[in-house]
PDB file of C-alpha atoms in Angstrom:
ATOM      1  CA  MET A  14     -45.966   4.186 -10.601  1.00 62.00           C
ATOM      2  CA  VAL A  15     -46.651   5.042 -14.312  1.00 60.00           C
ATOM      3  CA  ARG A  16     -47.561   1.910 -16.114  1.00 65.00           C
ATOM      4  CA  THR A  17     -45.644   1.547 -19.416  1.00 59.00           C
ATOM      5  CA  SER A  18     -47.063   2.289 -22.869  1.00 59.00           C
ATOM      6  CA  GLU A  19     -45.767   0.519 -26.009  1.00 57.00           C
ATOM      7  CA  VAL A  20     -43.065   3.410 -27.063  1.00 58.00           C
ATOM      8  CA  VAL A  21     -41.276   2.792 -23.557  1.00 65.00           C
ATOM      9  CA  ARG A  22     -41.266  -0.867 -23.580  1.00 77.00           C
ATOM     10  CA  ALA A  23     -37.845  -2.463 -23.257  1.00 83.00           C
ATOM     11  CA  ASN A  24     -36.796  -6.214 -23.236  1.00 84.00           C
ATOM     12  CA  VAL A  25     -33.914  -7.713 -21.283  1.00 83.00           C
ATOM     13  CA  ALA A  26     -30.891  -8.592 -23.354  1.00 86.00           C
ATOM     14  CA  ALA A  27     -28.589  -9.740 -20.787  1.00 88.00           C
ATOM     15  CA  VAL A  28     -27.391 -10.556 -17.347  1.00 90.00           C
ATOM     16  CA  ILE A  29     -24.084  -9.124 -16.572  1.00 90.00           C
ATOM     17  CA  VAL A  30     -21.369 -10.607 -14.302  1.00 88.00           C
ATOM     18  CA  ASP A  31     -18.634  -7.850 -13.167  1.00 87.00           C
ATOM     19  CA  CYS A  32     -15.635 -10.112 -12.493  1.00 86.00           C
ATOM     20  CA  LEU A  33     -11.662  -9.962 -12.168  1.00 86.00           C
ATOM     21  CA  ASP A  34     -11.531 -12.489 -15.001  1.00 89.00           C
ATOM     22  CA  PRO A  35     -14.012 -12.644 -17.468  1.00 91.00           C
ATOM     23  CA  GLU A  36     -12.524 -15.922 -19.792  1.00 92.00           C
ATOM     24  CA  ARG A  37     -12.200 -18.175 -16.658  1.00 89.00           C
ATOM     25  CA  LEU A  38     -15.710 -17.084 -15.067  1.00 89.00           C
ATOM     26  CA  ALA A  39     -17.588 -17.613 -18.743  1.00 90.00           C
ATOM     27  CA  LEU A  40     -15.860 -20.812 -19.715  1.00 89.00           C
ATOM     28  CA  PHE A  41     -17.068 -22.026 -15.906  1.00 82.00           C
ATOM     29  CA  TRP A  42     -20.462 -20.952 -16.316  1.00 85.00           C
ATOM     30  CA  CYS A  43     -20.928 -21.651 -20.093  1.00 87.00           C
ATOM     31  CA  ASP A  44     -19.533 -25.464 -18.928  1.00 84.00           C
ATOM     32  CA  LEU A  45     -22.287 -25.531 -15.967  1.00 74.00           C
ATOM     33  CA  LEU A  46     -25.135 -24.351 -18.362  1.00 79.00           C
ATOM     34  CA  GLY A  47     -24.186 -26.093 -21.309  1.00 84.00           C
ATOM     35  CA  LEU A  48     -23.495 -22.752 -23.406  1.00 88.00           C
ATOM     36  CA  HIS A  49     -20.585 -21.915 -25.600  1.00 92.00           C
ATOM     37  CA  VAL A  50     -18.677 -18.582 -25.892  1.00 94.00           C
ATOM     38  CA  THR A  51     -20.000 -16.392 -28.457  1.00 93.00           C
ATOM     39  CA  ARG A  52     -17.945 -13.185 -28.499  1.00 92.00           C
ATOM     40  CA  ARG A  53     -14.683 -11.838 -26.709  1.00 95.00           C
ATOM     41  CA  LEU A  54     -13.491  -8.264 -26.724  1.00 93.00           C
ATOM     42  CA  GLY A  55      -9.992  -7.391 -25.933  1.00 92.00           C
ATOM     43  CA  ASP A  56      -6.859  -8.950 -26.019  1.00 91.00           C
ATOM     44  CA  PRO A  57      -6.826 -10.483 -23.211  1.00 91.00           C
ATOM     45  CA  ALA A  58     -10.245 -10.475 -23.121  1.00 92.00           C
ATOM     46  CA  ASP A  59     -12.129  -7.814 -20.837  1.00 93.00           C
ATOM     47  CA  TYR A  60     -15.483  -8.896 -22.046  1.00 92.00           C
ATOM     48  CA  VAL A  61     -16.905 -12.575 -22.661  1.00 94.00           C
ATOM     49  CA  ASP A  62     -20.440 -13.333 -23.822  1.00 91.00           C
ATOM     50  CA  CYS A  63     -21.736 -16.823 -23.534  1.00 91.00           C
ATOM     51  CA  SER A  64     -24.815 -18.086 -25.992  1.00 86.00           C
ATOM     52  CA  ALA A  65     -28.308 -17.312 -24.973  1.00 82.00           C
ATOM     53  CA  ILE A  66     -30.260 -18.832 -22.091  1.00 76.00           C
ATOM     54  CA  GLY A  67     -33.278 -20.351 -23.181  1.00 72.00           C
ATOM     55  CA  GLY A  68     -32.521 -18.606 -26.590  1.00 71.00           C
ATOM     56  CA  SER A  69     -33.134 -14.844 -25.914  1.00 81.00           C
ATOM     57  CA  VAL A  70     -31.268 -13.555 -22.858  1.00 86.00           C
ATOM     58  CA  TYR A  71     -27.225 -13.719 -22.953  1.00 87.00           C
ATOM     59  CA  LEU A  72     -24.834 -14.195 -20.053  1.00 90.00           C
ATOM     60  CA  GLY A  73     -21.736 -12.125 -20.264  1.00 91.00           C
ATOM     61  CA  PHE A  74     -18.802 -11.125 -18.025  1.00 91.00           C
ATOM     62  CA  GLN A  75     -17.064  -7.988 -17.849  1.00 91.00           C
ATOM     63  CA  ARG A  76     -13.401  -7.198 -16.160  1.00 90.00           C
ATOM     64  CA  VAL A  77     -13.469  -5.022 -13.480  1.00 85.00           C
ATOM     65  CA  ARG A  78     -10.775  -3.479 -11.213  1.00 79.00           C
ATOM     66  CA  SER A  79     -11.343  -4.726  -8.018  1.00 73.00           C
ATOM     67  CA  THR A  80     -14.626  -6.544  -6.310  1.00 64.00           C
ATOM     68  CA  ARG A  81     -17.058  -4.045  -5.084  1.00 61.00           C
ATOM     69  CA  GLU A  82     -18.189  -5.457  -1.611  1.00 62.00           C
ATOM     70  CA  LYS A  83     -21.140  -3.056  -1.217  1.00 59.00           C
ATOM     71  CA  GLU A  84     -22.194  -2.886  -4.659  1.00 65.00           C
ATOM     72  CA  SER A  85     -23.882  -5.533  -6.591  1.00 69.00           C
ATOM     73  CA  ARG A  86     -21.806  -7.628  -9.170  1.00 78.00           C
ATOM     74  CA  LEU A  87     -24.705  -8.624 -11.506  1.00 80.00           C
ATOM     75  CA  HIS A  88     -26.797  -6.540 -13.485  1.00 85.00           C
ATOM     76  CA  LEU A  89     -29.456  -6.440 -16.122  1.00 84.00           C
ATOM     77  CA  ASP A  90     -28.698  -4.999 -19.663  1.00 87.00           C
ATOM     78  CA  VAL A  91     -32.063  -3.629 -20.890  1.00 87.00           C
ATOM     79  CA  GLU A  92     -32.647  -3.090 -24.691  1.00 86.00           C
ATOM     80  CA  PRO A  93     -35.430  -0.235 -25.085  1.00 87.00           C
ATOM     81  CA  ILE A  94     -37.589   0.783 -28.195  1.00 83.00           C
ATOM     82  CA  ASP A  95     -36.811   4.129 -27.766  1.00 89.00           C
ATOM     83  CA  ILE A  96     -33.956   4.856 -25.069  1.00 89.00           C
ATOM     84  CA  ASP A  97     -34.910   8.261 -24.562  1.00 91.00           C
ATOM     85  CA  ALA A  98     -38.643   7.575 -23.597  1.00 90.00           C
ATOM     86  CA  VAL A  99     -37.531   4.697 -21.404  1.00 90.00           C
ATOM     87  CA  THR A 100     -34.872   6.916 -19.576  1.00 92.00           C
ATOM     88  CA  ARG A 101     -37.930   9.579 -18.882  1.00 91.00           C
ATOM     89  CA  TRP A 102     -39.996   6.676 -17.747  1.00 89.00           C
ATOM     90  CA  ILE A 103     -37.305   5.759 -15.486  1.00 91.00           C
ATOM     91  CA  GLU A 104     -36.858   8.929 -13.972  1.00 92.00           C
ATOM     92  CA  ASP A 105     -40.381   9.552 -13.551  1.00 90.00           C
ATOM     93  CA  ASN A 106     -40.648   6.550 -11.724  1.00 88.00           C
ATOM     94  CA  GLY A 107     -38.038   6.805  -9.036  1.00 89.00           C
ATOM     95  CA  GLY A 108     -35.094   5.798 -11.186  1.00 91.00           C
ATOM     96  CA  SER A 109     -32.233   7.933 -12.481  1.00 93.00           C
ATOM     97  CA  ARG A 110     -29.209   8.028 -14.269  1.00 95.00           C
ATOM     98  CA  ALA A 111     -25.783   6.807 -12.907  1.00 92.00           C
ATOM     99  CA  PRO A 112     -23.100   9.857 -12.750  1.00 91.00           C
ATOM    100  CA  GLY A 113     -20.771   9.709 -15.029  1.00 86.00           C
ATOM    101  CA  GLY A 114     -22.967   9.710 -18.417  1.00 80.00           C
ATOM    102  CA  ASP A 115     -22.985   7.219 -21.053  1.00 89.00           C
ATOM    103  CA  VAL A 116     -20.609   4.586 -21.741  1.00 88.00           C
ATOM    104  CA  PHE A 117     -18.659   3.882 -24.919  1.00 89.00           C
ATOM    105  CA  ASP A 118     -16.488   0.862 -25.069  1.00 82.00           C
ATOM    106  CA  HIS A 119     -15.700  -1.714 -27.826  1.00 79.00           C
ATOM    107  CA  ASP A 120     -17.528   0.392 -30.180  1.00 83.00           C
ATOM    108  CA  GLU A 121     -21.087  -0.030 -28.269  1.00 85.00           C
ATOM    109  CA  ARG A 122     -22.828   2.262 -25.864  1.00 88.00           C
ATOM    110  CA  TRP A 123     -24.746   2.003 -22.800  1.00 88.00           C
ATOM    111  CA  ARG A 124     -26.683   4.327 -20.269  1.00 93.00           C
ATOM    112  CA  VAL A 125     -25.906   3.140 -16.727  1.00 92.00           C
ATOM    113  CA  MET A 126     -29.034   3.788 -14.453  1.00 90.00           C
ATOM    114  CA  LEU A 127     -30.227   2.822 -11.184  1.00 89.00           C
ATOM    115  CA  ASP A 128     -33.525   1.810 -10.096  1.00 86.00           C
ATOM    116  CA  PRO A 129     -35.420   3.498  -7.191  1.00 83.00           C
ATOM    117  CA  GLU A 130     -33.284   1.506  -4.719  1.00 74.00           C
ATOM    118  CA  GLY A 131     -29.922   2.616  -6.276  1.00 82.00           C
ATOM    119  CA  ASN A 132     -29.386  -0.790  -8.302  1.00 78.00           C
ATOM    120  CA  GLN A 133     -27.602  -0.184 -11.568  1.00 85.00           C
ATOM    121  CA  PHE A 134     -28.783  -1.729 -14.832  1.00 88.00           C
ATOM    122  CA  CYS A 135     -27.838  -0.416 -18.491  1.00 89.00           C
ATOM    123  CA  LEU A 136     -29.667   0.683 -21.169  1.00 91.00           C
ATOM    124  CA  TRP A 137     -27.971  -0.573 -24.358  1.00 85.00           C
ATOM    125  CA  PHE A 138     -27.905   1.297 -27.809  1.00 82.00           C
ATOM    126  CA  PRO A 139     -28.415  -1.721 -29.963  1.00 70.00           C
ATOM    127  CA  ASP A 140     -28.820   0.521 -33.212  1.00 63.00           C
ATOM    128  CA  GLU A 141     -25.434   1.879 -32.900  1.00 54.00           C
ATOM    129  CA  SER A 142     -23.569  -1.405 -32.624  1.00 46.00           C
TER     130      SER A 142
END
């Protein structure tokens, strides 16, 4: 494995939970963890953010059409300094882009990636939101 340089460094921005009812699940976890809802997207909400855990990583809940028994319902959103450099590093180190290309939703953009074992995570384009 090639070690990352400062150029390909990235930070975890969020832990995202796929769910059928983002509002209900967000309120449950916010209450349990002493957080509060900071953002809702859609009406009814199909995406809900809770305040940051420990001040840096936020917890988000996004609506999916059905639960996936064989896939993870939890993934990381990663904020890269240079998204193209990070994408190349991931691909050079056994990861890949998920089929389907970049995702645009609620005026934000993500690149869905797979780690070497096929676990999904997203690269977030922060300068486009």
